[in-house]
Coordinates of N, CA and C and ligand atoms in Angstrom, one line a residue:
X4 N 0.8 -1.2 0.0 CA 0.0 0.0 0.0 C 0.9 1.3 0.0
X5 N 1.7 1.4 1.0 CA 2.6 2.5 1.1 C 3.5 2.6 -0.1
X6 N 4.0 1.5 -0.5 CA 4.9 1.4 -1.7 C 4.1 1.9 -2.9
X7 N 2.9 1.5 -3.1 CA 2.1 2.0 -4.2 C 1.9 3.5 -4.2
X8 N 1.7 4.0 -3.1 CA 1.5 5.5 -2.9 C 2.8 6.2 -3.3
X9 N 3.9 5.6 -2.7 CA 5.2 6.2 -3.0 C 5.5 6.2 -4.5
X10 N 5.2 5.1 -5.1 CA 5.5 5.0 -6.6 C 4.7 6.1 -7.3
X11 N 3.4 6.2 -6.9 CA 2.5 7.1 -7.6 C 3.0 8.5 -7.4
X12 N 3.5 8.8 -6.3 CA 4.0 10.2 -6.0 C 5.2 10.5 -6.9
X13 N 6.1 9.5 -7.0 CA 7.3 9.6 -7.8 C 6.9 9.9 -9.2
X14 N 5.9 9.1 -9.7 CA 5.4 9.3 -11.1 C 4.8 10.7 -11.3
X15 N 4.1 11.2 -10.3 CA 3.5 12.5 -10.4 C 4.5 13.6 -10.5
X16 N 5.6 13.4 -9.6 CA 6.6 14.4 -9.6 C 7.4 14.4 -11.0
X17 N 7.7 13.2 -11.5 CA 8.4 13.1 -12.8 C 7.5 13.7 -13.9
X18 N 6.2 13.4 -13.8 CA 5.3 13.9 -14.9 C 5.3 15.4 -14.9
X19 N 5.2 16.1 -13.7 CA 5.2 17.5 -13.7 C 6.5 18.1 -14.2
X20 N 7.6 17.5 -13.8 CA 8.9 17.9 -14.2 C 9.1 17.8 -15.7
X21 N 8.7 16.7 -16.3 CA 8.9 16.5 -17.7 C 8.0 17.4 -18.5
X22 N 6.7 17.6 -18.1 CA 5.8 18.4 -18.9 C 6.3 19.9 -18.8
X23 N 6.7 20.3 -17.6 CA 7.2 21.6 -17.4 C 8.4 21.9 -18.3
X24 N 9.4 21.0 -18.4 CA 10.6 21.2 -19.2 C 10.2 21.1 -20.6
X25 N 9.4 20.2 -21.0 CA 9.0 20.1 -22.4 C 8.3 21.4 -22.9
X26 N 7.3 21.9 -22.1 CA 6.6 23.1 -22.4 C 7.5 24.3 -22.5
X27 N 8.5 24.3 -21.5 CA 9.4 25.5 -21.5 C 10.3 25.5 -22.7
X28 N 10.8 24.3 -23.1 CA 11.6 24.2 -24.3 C 10.8 24.6 -25.5
X29 N 9.6 24.0 -25.6 CA 8.8 24.3 -26.7 C 8.5 25.8 -26.9
X30 N 8.1 26.4 -25.8 CA 7.9 27.9 -25.8 C 9.1 28.6 -26.3
X31 N 10.3 28.2 -25.8 CA 11.5 28.9 -26.1 C 11.8 28.8 -27.6
X32 N 11.7 27.5 -28.1 CA 11.9 27.3 -29.5 C 10.9 28.1 -30.4
X33 N 9.7 28.0 -30.0 CA 8.6 28.7 -30.8 C 8.8 30.2 -30.8
X34 N 9.1 30.8 -29.6 CA 9.3 32.2 -29.5 C 10.5 32.7 -30.2
X35 N 11.6 31.9 -30.2 CA 12.8 32.3 -30.9 C 12.5 32.2 -32.4
X36 N 11.9 31.1 -32.8 CA 11.6 31.0 -34.3 C 10.8 32.1 -34.8
X37 N 9.8 32.5 -34.0 CA 8.9 33.6 -34.4 C 9.7 34.9 -34.5
X38 N 10.6 35.1 -33.5 CA 11.3 36.4 -33.5 C 12.3 36.5 -34.7
X39 N 12.6 35.3 -35.3 CA 13.4 35.3 -36.5 C 12.6 35.1 -37.8
X40 N 11.3 35.2 -37.6 CA 10.4 35.1 -38.8 C 10.3 33.7 -39.4
X41 N 10.6 32.7 -38.6 CA 10.5 31.3 -39.1 C 9.3 30.7 -38.4
X42 N 8.4 30.3 -39.3 CA 7.1 29.8 -38.7 C 7.0 28.4 -38.2
X43 N 7.6 27.5 -39.0 CA 7.5 26.1 -38.5 C 8.8 25.4 -38.3
X44 N 9.1 25.4 -37.0 CA 10.3 24.6 -36.5 C 9.7 23.5 -35.7
X45 N 10.1 22.3 -36.0 CA 9.5 21.1 -35.3 C 10.5 20.7 -34.2
X46 N 9.9 20.5 -33.0 CA 10.7 20.1 -31.8 C 10.6 18.6 -31.7
X47 N 11.8 17.9 -31.9 CA 11.8 16.5 -31.7 C 12.5 16.2 -30.3
X48 N 11.7 15.7 -29.3 CA 12.3 15.3 -28.1 C 13.2 14.0 -28.2
X49 N 14.4 14.0 -27.7 CA 15.3 12.9 -27.8 C 15.4 12.1 -26.5
X50 N 14.8 10.9 -26.5 CA 14.6 10.2 -25.3 C 15.6 9.1 -25.0
X51 N 16.7 9.1 -25.8 CA 17.8 8.0 -25.6 C 18.2 7.9 -24.2
X52 N 18.4 6.7 -23.7 CA 18.9 6.4 -22.4 C 18.0 6.8 -21.2
X53 N 16.8 7.2 -21.6 CA 15.7 7.6 -20.6 C 14.7 6.5 -20.7
X54 N 14.1 6.2 -19.5 CA 13.1 5.0 -19.5 C 11.9 5.2 -20.3
X55 N 11.3 4.1 -20.7 CA 10.1 4.1 -21.5 C 9.0 4.9 -20.7
X56 N 9.0 4.8 -19.4 CA 8.0 5.5 -18.6 C 8.1 7.0 -18.8
X57 N 9.2 7.6 -19.1 CA 9.3 9.0 -19.4 C 8.6 9.3 -20.7
X58 N 8.9 8.5 -21.7 CA 8.2 8.7 -23.0 C 6.7 8.6 -22.9
X59 N 6.3 7.6 -22.1 CA 4.8 7.5 -21.9 C 4.2 8.7 -21.2
X60 N 4.9 9.3 -20.3 CA 4.4 10.5 -19.6 C 4.2 11.7 -20.6
X61 N 5.2 11.8 -21.5 CA 5.0 12.9 -22.6 C 4.0 12.5 -23.6
X62 N 3.9 11.2 -23.9 CA 2.9 10.7 -24.8 C 1.5 11.1 -24.2
X63 N 1.3 10.9 -22.9 CA 0.0 11.2 -22.3 C -0.3 12.7 -22.4
X64 N 0.8 13.4 -22.5 CA 0.7 14.9 -22.6 C 0.4 15.3 -24.1
X65 N 0.4 14.3 -25.0 CA 0.1 14.6 -26.4 C 1.2 14.6 -27.4
X66 N 2.5 14.3 -26.9 CA 3.6 14.3 -27.8 C 3.7 12.9 -28.5
X67 N 3.9 12.9 -29.8 CA 3.9 11.7 -30.6 C 5.2 11.4 -31.3
X68 N 6.1 12.3 -31.3 CA 7.4 12.0 -32.0 C 8.6 12.0 -31.0
X69 N 9.4 11.0 -31.1 CA 10.6 10.9 -30.3 C 11.8 10.4 -31.0
X70 N 13.0 10.9 -30.6 CA 14.2 10.5 -31.3 C 15.0 9.5 -30.4
X71 N 15.5 8.5 -31.0 CA 16.3 7.4 -30.3 C 17.6 7.2 -31.0
X72 N 18.7 6.8 -30.3 CA 20.0 6.6 -30.9 C 20.5 5.1 -30.9
X73 N 19.9 4.2 -30.2 CA 20.4 2.9 -30.1 C 19.3 1.9 -30.5
X74 N 19.7 1.0 -31.5 CA 18.7 0.1 -32.1 C 18.0 -0.8 -31.1
X75 N 18.8 -1.4 -30.2 CA 18.2 -2.3 -29.2 C 17.2 -1.6 -28.3
X76 N 17.6 -0.4 -27.9 CA 16.8 0.4 -27.0 C 15.5 0.8 -27.7
X77 N 15.6 1.2 -29.0 CA 14.5 1.6 -29.8 C 13.5 0.4 -30.0
X78 N 14.1 -0.8 -30.3 CA 13.2 -2.0 -30.5 C 12.4 -2.2 -29.2
X79 N 13.1 -2.2 -28.1 CA 12.4 -2.4 -26.8 C 11.3 -1.4 -26.6
X80 N 11.7 -0.1 -26.7 CA 10.6 0.9 -26.4 C 9.5 0.8 -27.4
X81 N 9.8 0.6 -28.7 CA 8.7 0.5 -29.7 C 7.7 -0.6 -29.3
X82 N 8.3 -1.7 -28.7 CA 7.4 -2.9 -28.4 C 6.6 -2.7 -27.2
X83 N 7.0 -1.8 -26.3 CA 6.2 -1.6 -25.0 C 5.3 -0.3 -25.0
X84 N 5.6 0.6 -26.0 CA 4.9 1.9 -26.0 C 3.9 1.9 -27.1
X85 N 3.0 2.9 -27.1 CA 1.9 3.0 -28.0 C 2.4 3.0 -29.5
X86 N 1.6 2.3 -30.3 CA 1.9 2.1 -31.7 C 1.8 3.3 -32.6
X87 N 1.2 4.4 -32.1 CA 1.1 5.5 -33.0 C 2.2 6.6 -32.7
X88 N 3.2 6.1 -31.9 CA 4.4 7.0 -31.8 C 5.2 7.0 -33.1
X89 N 5.7 8.1 -33.5 CA 6.5 8.2 -34.7 C 8.0 8.3 -34.2
X90 N 8.6 7.1 -34.4 CA 10.0 7.1 -33.9 C 11.0 7.6 -35.0
X91 N 11.9 8.4 -34.5 CA 13.0 8.9 -35.4 C 14.3 8.2 -34.9
X92 N 15.0 7.5 -35.8 CA 16.3 7.0 -35.4 C 17.3 8.0 -35.8
X93 N 18.1 8.5 -34.8 CA 19.0 9.6 -35.0 C 20.5 9.2 -34.6
X94 N 20.7 7.8 -34.3 CA 22.0 7.4 -33.9 C 22.9 6.9 -35.1
X95 N 24.1 6.6 -34.7 CA 25.0 6.1 -35.7 C 24.4 4.8 -36.3
X96 N 24.3 4.7 -37.6 CA 23.7 3.6 -38.3 C 24.7 2.6 -38.8
X97 N 24.5 1.3 -38.5 CA 25.4 0.3 -39.0 C 24.6 -0.5 -40.1
X98 N 25.3 -0.9 -41.1 CA 24.6 -1.6 -42.3 C 23.9 -2.8 -41.8
X99 N 24.5 -3.6 -40.8 CA 23.8 -4.8 -40.4 C 22.7 -4.6 -39.4
X100 N 22.4 -3.3 -39.1 CA 21.3 -3.0 -38.2 C 20.1 -2.5 -39.0
X101 N 20.3 -2.2 -40.3 CA 19.2 -1.6 -41.1 C 18.0 -2.5 -41.1
X102 N 18.2 -3.8 -41.1 CA 17.1 -4.8 -41.1 C 16.2 -4.7 -39.9
X103 N 16.9 -4.7 -38.7 CA 16.2 -4.6 -37.4 C 15.4 -3.3 -37.3
X104 N 16.0 -2.3 -37.8 CA 15.2 -1.0 -37.7 C 14.0 -1.0 -38.6
X105 N 14.2 -1.5 -39.9 CA 13.1 -1.5 -40.8 C 11.9 -2.3 -40.4
X106 N 12.2 -3.3 -39.5 CA 11.1 -4.2 -39.0 C 10.2 -3.5 -38.0
X107 N 10.6 -2.4 -37.5 CA 9.8 -1.7 -36.5 C 8.7 -0.9 -37.3
X108 N 7.4 -1.4 -37.1 CA 6.3 -0.9 -37.9 C 6.2 0.7 -37.8
X109 N 6.3 1.2 -36.6 CA 6.1 2.6 -36.5 C 7.4 3.4 -36.5
X110 N 8.5 2.8 -37.1 CA 9.7 3.6 -37.4 C 9.3 4.7 -38.4
X111 N 9.4 5.9 -38.1 CA 8.9 7.0 -39.0 C 10.0 7.5 -39.8
X112 N 11.2 7.7 -39.2 CA 12.3 8.4 -39.9 C 13.6 7.8 -39.5
X113 N 14.6 7.8 -40.4 CA 16.0 7.5 -40.1 C 16.7 8.7 -40.6
X114 N 17.4 9.4 -39.6 CA 18.0 10.7 -39.9 C 19.4 10.6 -40.2
X115 N 20.0 9.4 -40.2 CA 21.4 9.3 -40.2 C 21.9 8.4 -41.4
X116 N 21.3 8.6 -42.6 CA 21.8 7.8 -43.7 C 23.1 8.4 -44.2
X117 N 24.2 7.6 -44.1 CA 25.5 8.1 -44.5 C 26.2 7.2 -45.5
X118 N 25.5 6.4 -46.2 CA 26.1 5.7 -47.3 C 24.9 5.2 -48.2
X119 N 25.3 5.0 -49.4 CA 24.3 4.4 -50.4 C 23.9 3.0 -50.0
X120 N 24.9 2.2 -49.5 CA 24.6 0.9 -49.1 C 23.5 0.8 -48.0
X121 N 23.6 1.7 -47.0 CA 22.6 1.7 -45.9 C 21.2 2.1 -46.5
X122 N 21.2 3.1 -47.4 CA 19.9 3.5 -48.0 C 19.3 2.3 -48.7
X123 N 20.1 1.6 -49.4 CA 19.6 0.4 -50.2 C 19.1 -0.7 -49.3
X124 N 19.9 -1.0 -48.3 CA 19.5 -2.0 -47.3 C 18.2 -1.7 -46.6
X125 N 18.1 -0.4 -46.2 CA 16.9 0.0 -45.4 C 15.6 -0.2 -46.3
X126 N 15.8 0.2 -47.6 CA 14.7 0.1 -48.5 C 14.3 -1.4 -48.7
X127 N 15.3 -2.2 -48.9 CA 15.1 -3.6 -49.2 C 14.4 -4.3 -48.0
X128 N 14.9 -4.0 -46.8 CA 14.4 -4.6 -45.6 C 12.9 -4.1 -45.3
X129 N 12.6 -2.9 -45.6 CA 11.3 -2.4 -45.4 C 10.3 -3.1 -46.3
X130 N 10.8 -3.2 -47.6 CA 9.9 -3.8 -48.6 C 9.7 -5.3 -48.2
X131 N 10.7 -5.9 -47.6 CA 10.5 -7.3 -47.3 C 9.7 -7.6 -46.0
X132 N 10.0 -6.8 -45.0 CA 9.4 -7.1 -43.7 C 8.2 -6.3 -43.3
X133 N 8.1 -5.0 -43.8 CA 7.0 -4.2 -43.4 C 6.5 -3.5 -44.7
X134 N 6.1 -4.3 -45.7 CA 5.7 -3.7 -47.0 C 4.6 -2.7 -46.9
X135 N 3.7 -2.8 -45.9 CA 2.6 -1.9 -45.9 C 2.7 -0.8 -44.8
X136 N 3.8 -0.8 -44.1 CA 3.9 0.1 -43.0 C 4.2 1.6 -43.4
X137 N 4.4 1.9 -44.6 CA 4.7 3.2 -45.0 C 6.1 3.5 -45.2
X138 N 6.4 4.4 -46.1 CA 7.8 4.7 -46.5 C 8.6 5.3 -45.2
X139 N 9.8 4.9 -45.1 CA 10.6 5.5 -44.0 C 11.2 6.8 -44.6
X140 N 10.9 7.9 -43.8 CA 11.4 9.2 -44.2 C 12.9 9.2 -43.8
X141 N 13.7 9.6 -44.8 CA 15.2 9.5 -44.5 C 15.8 10.9 -44.7
X142 N 16.8 11.1 -43.8 CA 17.6 12.3 -44.0 C 19.0 11.8 -44.3
X143 N 19.7 12.5 -45.2 CA 21.1 12.2 -45.5 C 21.9 13.0 -44.5
X144 N 22.8 12.3 -43.8 CA 23.6 12.9 -42.8 C 24.9 13.4 -43.4
X145 N 25.2 14.7 -43.2 CA 26.4 15.3 -43.8 C 27.3 15.6 -42.7
X146 N 28.6 15.3 -42.9 CA 29.6 15.6 -42.0 C 30.1 17.1 -42.4
X147 N 29.6 18.0 -41.6 CA 29.8 19.4 -42.0 C 31.1 20.0 -41.3
X148 N 31.7 19.2 -40.4 CA 32.8 19.8 -39.7 C 34.1 19.2 -40.1
X149 N 34.1 18.2 -41.0 CA 35.3 17.5 -41.5 C 36.1 16.9 -40.3
X150 N 35.4 16.6 -39.2 CA 36.1 15.8 -38.2 C 36.0 14.4 -38.6
X151 N 37.2 13.7 -38.6 CA 37.3 12.4 -39.1 C 36.4 11.4 -38.3
X152 N 36.2 11.7 -37.0 CA 35.5 10.7 -36.2 C 34.0 10.9 -36.3
X153 N 33.6 11.9 -36.9 CA 32.1 12.2 -37.0 C 31.6 11.4 -38.2
X154 N 30.3 11.0 -38.0 CA 29.6 10.3 -39.1 C 29.1 11.3 -40.1
X155 N 28.8 10.8 -41.3 CA 28.2 11.7 -42.3 C 29.0 11.7 -43.5
X156 N 28.4 12.0 -44.6 CA 29.0 12.1 -45.9 C 29.7 13.5 -46.1
X157 N 30.8 13.6 -46.8 CA 31.3 14.9 -47.1 C 31.7 15.1 -48.5
X158 N 31.9 14.0 -49.3 CA 32.3 14.2 -50.7 C 31.1 14.5 -51.5
X159 N 31.3 15.4 -52.5 CA 30.1 15.8 -53.4 C 29.6 14.5 -54.1
X160 N 30.4 13.7 -54.6 CA 30.0 12.5 -55.3 C 29.1 11.6 -54.5
X161 N 29.6 11.3 -53.2 CA 28.8 10.4 -52.3 C 27.5 11.0 -52.0
X162 N 27.4 12.3 -51.8 CA 26.1 12.9 -51.4 C 25.2 12.8 -52.6
X163 N 25.7 13.2 -53.8 CA 24.8 13.1 -55.0 C 24.3 11.7 -55.3
X164 N 25.2 10.7 -55.1 CA 24.9 9.3 -55.4 C 23.7 8.9 -54.5
X165 N 23.8 9.2 -53.2 CA 22.7 8.8 -52.2 C 21.4 9.5 -52.6
X166 N 21.5 10.8 -52.9 CA 20.3 11.6 -53.2 C 19.6 11.0 -54.5
X167 N 20.5 10.7 -55.4 CA 19.9 10.1 -56.7 C 19.3 8.8 -56.5
X168 N 19.8 8.0 -55.5 CA 19.1 6.7 -55.2 C 17.7 7.0 -54.7
X169 N 17.6 7.9 -53.8 CA 16.3 8.2 -53.2 C 15.3 8.7 -54.3
X170 N 15.8 9.4 -55.3 CA 14.9 9.9 -56.3 C 14.6 8.9 -57.4
X171 N 15.3 7.7 -57.3 CA 15.1 6.7 -58.4 C 13.9 5.9 -58.1
X172 N 13.4 5.2 -59.1 CA 12.2 4.3 -58.9 C 12.5 3.1 -58.0
X173 N 13.8 2.8 -57.8 CA 14.2 1.7 -56.9 C 13.8 2.0 -55.4
X174 N 13.7 3.3 -55.1 CA 13.5 3.6 -53.7 C 12.0 3.6 -53.4
X175 N 11.4 2.4 -53.3 CA 10.0 2.2 -53.1 C 9.5 2.3 -51.7
X176 N 10.4 2.1 -50.7 CA 10.0 2.0 -49.3 C 10.7 3.0 -48.4
X177 N 11.5 3.9 -49.1 CA 12.1 5.0 -48.3 C 11.9 6.2 -49.2
X178 N 12.0 7.4 -48.5 CA 11.7 8.6 -49.1 C 12.7 9.7 -48.5
X179 N 13.2 10.5 -49.4 CA 14.1 11.6 -48.9 C 13.4 12.7 -48.3
X180 N 13.7 13.0 -47.0 CA 13.0 14.1 -46.4 C 13.9 15.4 -46.3
X181 N 15.2 15.1 -46.1 CA 16.1 16.3 -46.0 C 17.5 15.9 -45.6
X182 N 18.1 16.8 -44.9 CA 19.6 16.7 -44.6 C 19.7 16.9 -43.1
X183 N 20.7 16.2 -42.5 CA 20.9 16.2 -41.1 C 22.4 16.4 -40.8
X184 N 22.7 17.2 -39.7 CA 24.1 17.2 -39.3 C 24.1 17.4 -37.8
X185 N 25.2 17.0 -37.2 CA 25.5 17.3 -35.8 C 26.7 18.3 -35.8
X186 N 26.4 19.5 -35.3 CA 27.4 20.5 -35.2 C 28.6 20.1 -34.3
X187 N 29.7 20.6 -34.7 CA 30.9 20.2 -33.8 C 30.8 20.9 -32.5
X188 N 31.3 20.3 -31.4 CA 31.1 20.8 -30.1 C 31.7 22.2 -30.0
X189 N 32.9 22.4 -30.5 CA 33.6 23.7 -30.4 C 32.7 24.8 -31.0
X190 N 32.2 24.6 -32.2 CA 31.5 25.6 -32.9 C 30.2 25.9 -32.2
X191 N 29.5 24.9 -31.6 CA 28.2 25.1 -31.0 C 28.4 25.8 -29.7
X192 N 29.6 25.8 -29.1 CA 29.8 26.5 -27.8 C 30.5 27.8 -28.0
X193 N 30.6 28.3 -29.3 CA 31.4 29.5 -29.5 C 30.6 30.8 -29.3
X194 N 29.3 30.7 -29.0 CA 28.5 31.9 -28.8 C 28.4 32.8 -30.0
X195 N 28.8 32.3 -31.1 CA 28.7 33.2 -32.3 C 27.3 33.1 -32.9
X196 N 26.9 34.1 -33.6 CA 25.6 34.1 -34.3 C 25.5 33.0 -35.3
X197 N 26.6 32.9 -36.1 CA 26.6 32.0 -37.2 C 27.4 30.7 -36.9
X198 N 26.8 29.6 -37.1 CA 27.5 28.3 -36.9 C 27.9 27.8 -38.2
X199 N 29.2 27.6 -38.3 CA 29.9 27.2 -39.6 C 29.3 25.9 -40.1
X200 N 29.1 24.9 -39.2 CA 28.6 23.6 -39.7 C 27.2 23.8 -40.2
X201 N 26.3 24.6 -39.6 CA 25.0 24.7 -40.0 C 24.9 25.5 -41.4
X202 N 25.9 26.4 -41.6 CA 26.0 27.1 -42.8 C 26.3 26.1 -44.0
X203 N 27.2 25.1 -43.7 CA 27.5 24.1 -44.7 C 26.3 23.3 -45.1
X204 N 25.5 22.9 -44.0 CA 24.3 22.1 -44.3 C 23.2 22.9 -45.1
X205 N 23.1 24.2 -44.7 CA 22.1 25.1 -45.5 C 22.6 25.3 -46.9
X206 N 23.9 25.3 -47.1 CA 24.4 25.5 -48.5 C 24.1 24.2 -49.3
X207 N 24.3 23.0 -48.7 CA 23.9 21.8 -49.4 C 22.4 21.7 -49.8
X208 N 21.6 22.2 -48.9 CA 20.2 22.3 -49.2 C 20.0 23.1 -50.5
X209 N 20.6 24.3 -50.5 CA 20.4 25.2 -51.7 C 20.9 24.5 -53.0
X210 N 22.0 23.8 -52.9 CA 22.6 23.2 -54.1 C 21.7 22.0 -54.6
X211 N 21.2 21.2 -53.6 CA 20.4 20.0 -54.0 C 19.0 20.4 -54.4
X212 N 18.4 21.4 -53.7 CA 17.1 21.9 -54.1 C 17.1 22.4 -55.5
X213 N 18.2 23.1 -55.9 CA 18.3 23.7 -57.2 C 18.5 22.6 -58.3
X214 N 19.4 21.7 -57.9 CA 19.7 20.7 -58.9 C 18.6 19.7 -59.2
X215 N 17.8 19.3 -58.2 CA 16.8 18.3 -58.3 C 15.4 18.8 -58.1
X216 N 15.2 20.1 -58.1 CA 13.9 20.7 -57.8 C 13.2 20.1 -56.5
X217 N 14.0 20.2 -55.4 CA 13.5 19.7 -54.2 C 13.2 20.8 -53.2
X218 N 12.6 20.5 -52.1 CA 12.5 21.4 -51.0 C 12.9 20.6 -49.7
X219 N 14.2 20.4 -49.6 CA 14.7 19.5 -48.5 C 14.5 20.2 -47.1
X220 N 14.2 19.4 -46.1 CA 14.2 20.0 -44.8 C 15.5 19.8 -44.1
X221 N 15.8 20.6 -43.1 CA 17.0 20.5 -42.4 C 16.8 20.1 -41.0
X222 N 17.6 19.1 -40.5 CA 17.5 18.7 -39.1 C 18.8 19.0 -38.5
X223 N 18.9 20.1 -37.7 CA 20.1 20.5 -37.1 C 19.8 21.3 -35.8
X224 N 20.6 21.2 -34.8 CA 20.4 21.9 -33.6 C 20.0 21.0 -32.5
X225 N 20.7 21.1 -31.3 CA 20.5 20.3 -30.1 C 20.4 21.3 -28.9
X226 N 20.4 20.7 -27.7 CA 20.2 21.6 -26.6 C 21.1 22.8 -26.6
X227 N 22.4 22.6 -27.0 CA 23.4 23.7 -26.8 C 23.4 24.6 -28.0
X228 N 22.8 24.3 -29.1 CA 23.0 25.1 -30.3 C 21.7 25.3 -31.1
X229 N 20.5 25.1 -30.5 CA 19.3 25.2 -31.3 C 19.0 26.6 -31.8
X230 N 19.4 27.6 -31.1 CA 19.1 28.9 -31.5 C 19.9 29.3 -32.8
X231 N 21.1 28.9 -32.8 CA 21.9 29.1 -34.1 C 21.2 28.4 -35.2
X232 N 20.8 27.1 -34.9 CA 20.2 26.3 -36.0 C 18.9 26.9 -36.5
X233 N 18.1 27.5 -35.6 CA 16.8 28.1 -36.1 C 17.2 29.3 -36.9
X234 N 18.1 30.1 -36.4 CA 18.6 31.3 -37.1 C 19.0 31.0 -38.6
X235 N 19.6 29.8 -38.7 CA 20.2 29.4 -40.0 C 19.3 28.5 -40.8
X236 N 18.0 28.5 -40.4 CA 17.0 27.9 -41.3 C 16.6 26.4 -41.1
X237 N 16.8 25.9 -39.9 CA 16.5 24.5 -39.6 C 15.0 24.3 -39.7
X238 N 14.6 23.1 -40.0 CA 13.1 22.7 -39.9 C 12.8 22.0 -38.7
X239 N 13.9 21.4 -38.1 CA 13.7 20.6 -36.9 C 14.9 20.7 -35.9
X240 N 14.6 20.9 -34.6 CA 15.7 20.8 -33.6 C 15.5 19.5 -32.8
X241 N 16.6 18.8 -32.4 CA 16.5 17.6 -31.7 C 17.0 17.8 -30.3
X242 N 16.1 17.8 -29.3 CA 16.5 18.2 -28.0 C 16.3 17.1 -26.9
X243 N 17.3 16.7 -26.3 CA 17.3 15.7 -25.2 C 17.4 16.3 -23.9
X244 N 18.7 16.7 -23.5 CA 19.0 17.1 -22.2 C 18.1 18.2 -21.6
X245 N 17.7 19.2 -22.4 CA 16.9 20.3 -21.9 C 15.5 19.8 -21.5
X246 N 15.1 18.7 -22.1 CA 13.7 18.2 -21.8 C 13.8 17.1 -20.7
X247 N 14.7 16.1 -20.9 CA 14.7 14.9 -20.0 C 15.7 15.0 -18.9
X248 N 16.6 16.0 -18.9 CA 17.6 16.1 -17.9 C 18.9 15.4 -18.4
X249 N 20.0 15.5 -17.7 CA 21.2 14.9 -18.0 C 21.1 13.4 -18.2
X250 N 21.8 12.8 -19.1 CA 21.7 11.4 -19.3 C 22.8 10.7 -18.5
X251 N 22.6 9.4 -18.1 CA 23.6 8.6 -17.5 C 24.8 8.5 -18.4
X252 N 26.0 8.3 -17.9 CA 27.1 8.1 -18.8 C 27.1 6.6 -19.2
X253 N 27.9 6.3 -20.3 CA 27.9 4.9 -20.7 C 28.4 4.0 -19.6
X254 N 29.3 4.5 -18.8 CA 29.8 3.6 -17.7 C 28.7 3.3 -16.7
X255 N 27.9 4.3 -16.4 CA 26.8 4.1 -15.5 C 25.8 3.2 -16.0
X256 N 25.6 3.2 -17.3 CA 24.6 2.3 -18.0 C 25.0 0.9 -17.9
X257 N 26.3 0.6 -17.9 CA 26.8 -0.8 -17.9 C 26.8 -1.3 -16.4
X258 N 26.8 -0.4 -15.5 CA 26.9 -0.9 -14.1 C 25.6 -1.6 -13.7
Ligands
PLP305 C1 21.7 12.9 -28.2 C2 21.4 13.6 -29.5 C3 20.6 14.8 -29.5 C4 20.1 15.5 -28.2 O1 21.2 16.1 -27.6 P1 21.1 17.0 -26.3 O2 22.3 17.8 -26.3 O3 20.9 16.2 -25.2 O4 19.9 17.9 -26.6 C5 20.4 15.3 -30.7 N1 20.8 14.8 -31.9 C6 21.6 13.7 -31.9 C7 22.0 13.1 -33.2 C8 21.9 13.1 -30.7 O5 22.7 12.0 -30.7

């Protein structure tokens, strides 16, 4: 009895906390976007390393889209949480995990396509395992900071090749939504108005939109740099820490 009450109180506290921070971030994003004359910036809450119960609390508040970074964690959450959640995979993608991802019926987007091979695999696996679940919306991830350890494409040829695949008749179960990048830590903490990495991504949008008559969306900006991203024309910001609080470190997760 006591334990039940204690648990309910914990849940109530967490629910208030999460809804408050979600609403605060949402207001900040919307107010800033409006002040810059940008009308539609989508806020994607990033729930990686946070419990499914946190996602459920925001779902109960009306939120339907969430970003996740780890395939196993996403498979688990997708299996226990409501089926109308639109999951965005935003983590480092491995070719051999494309199949597992494509099997998740309510996988809505994969934002980290960084090779032709992965785009082809994802399409094939979706066609085979979830043929009627709807096309997966894909973003091509571009390495805008030229840091060797960062994921993403940076050669012109590679980028064009992947985009052309998405526009070809072969791409029956995937669809190109836009471009994504992760700004370098240094640049995002430089307090400057203009983020060099975001400028590179915006430039790629211009080039590709013109070349292929597209209107690509941009996914850039996280807790530390979302204002720069909005200023530089993003369509979506991906925010984890400011909504869910600090994440446990990898070491803590293993313990
Ligand atoms: C973790 C992560 C985020 C959220 O980062 P925060 O700094 O916690 O807001 C956004 N995008 C990607 C690709 C991430 O891996």
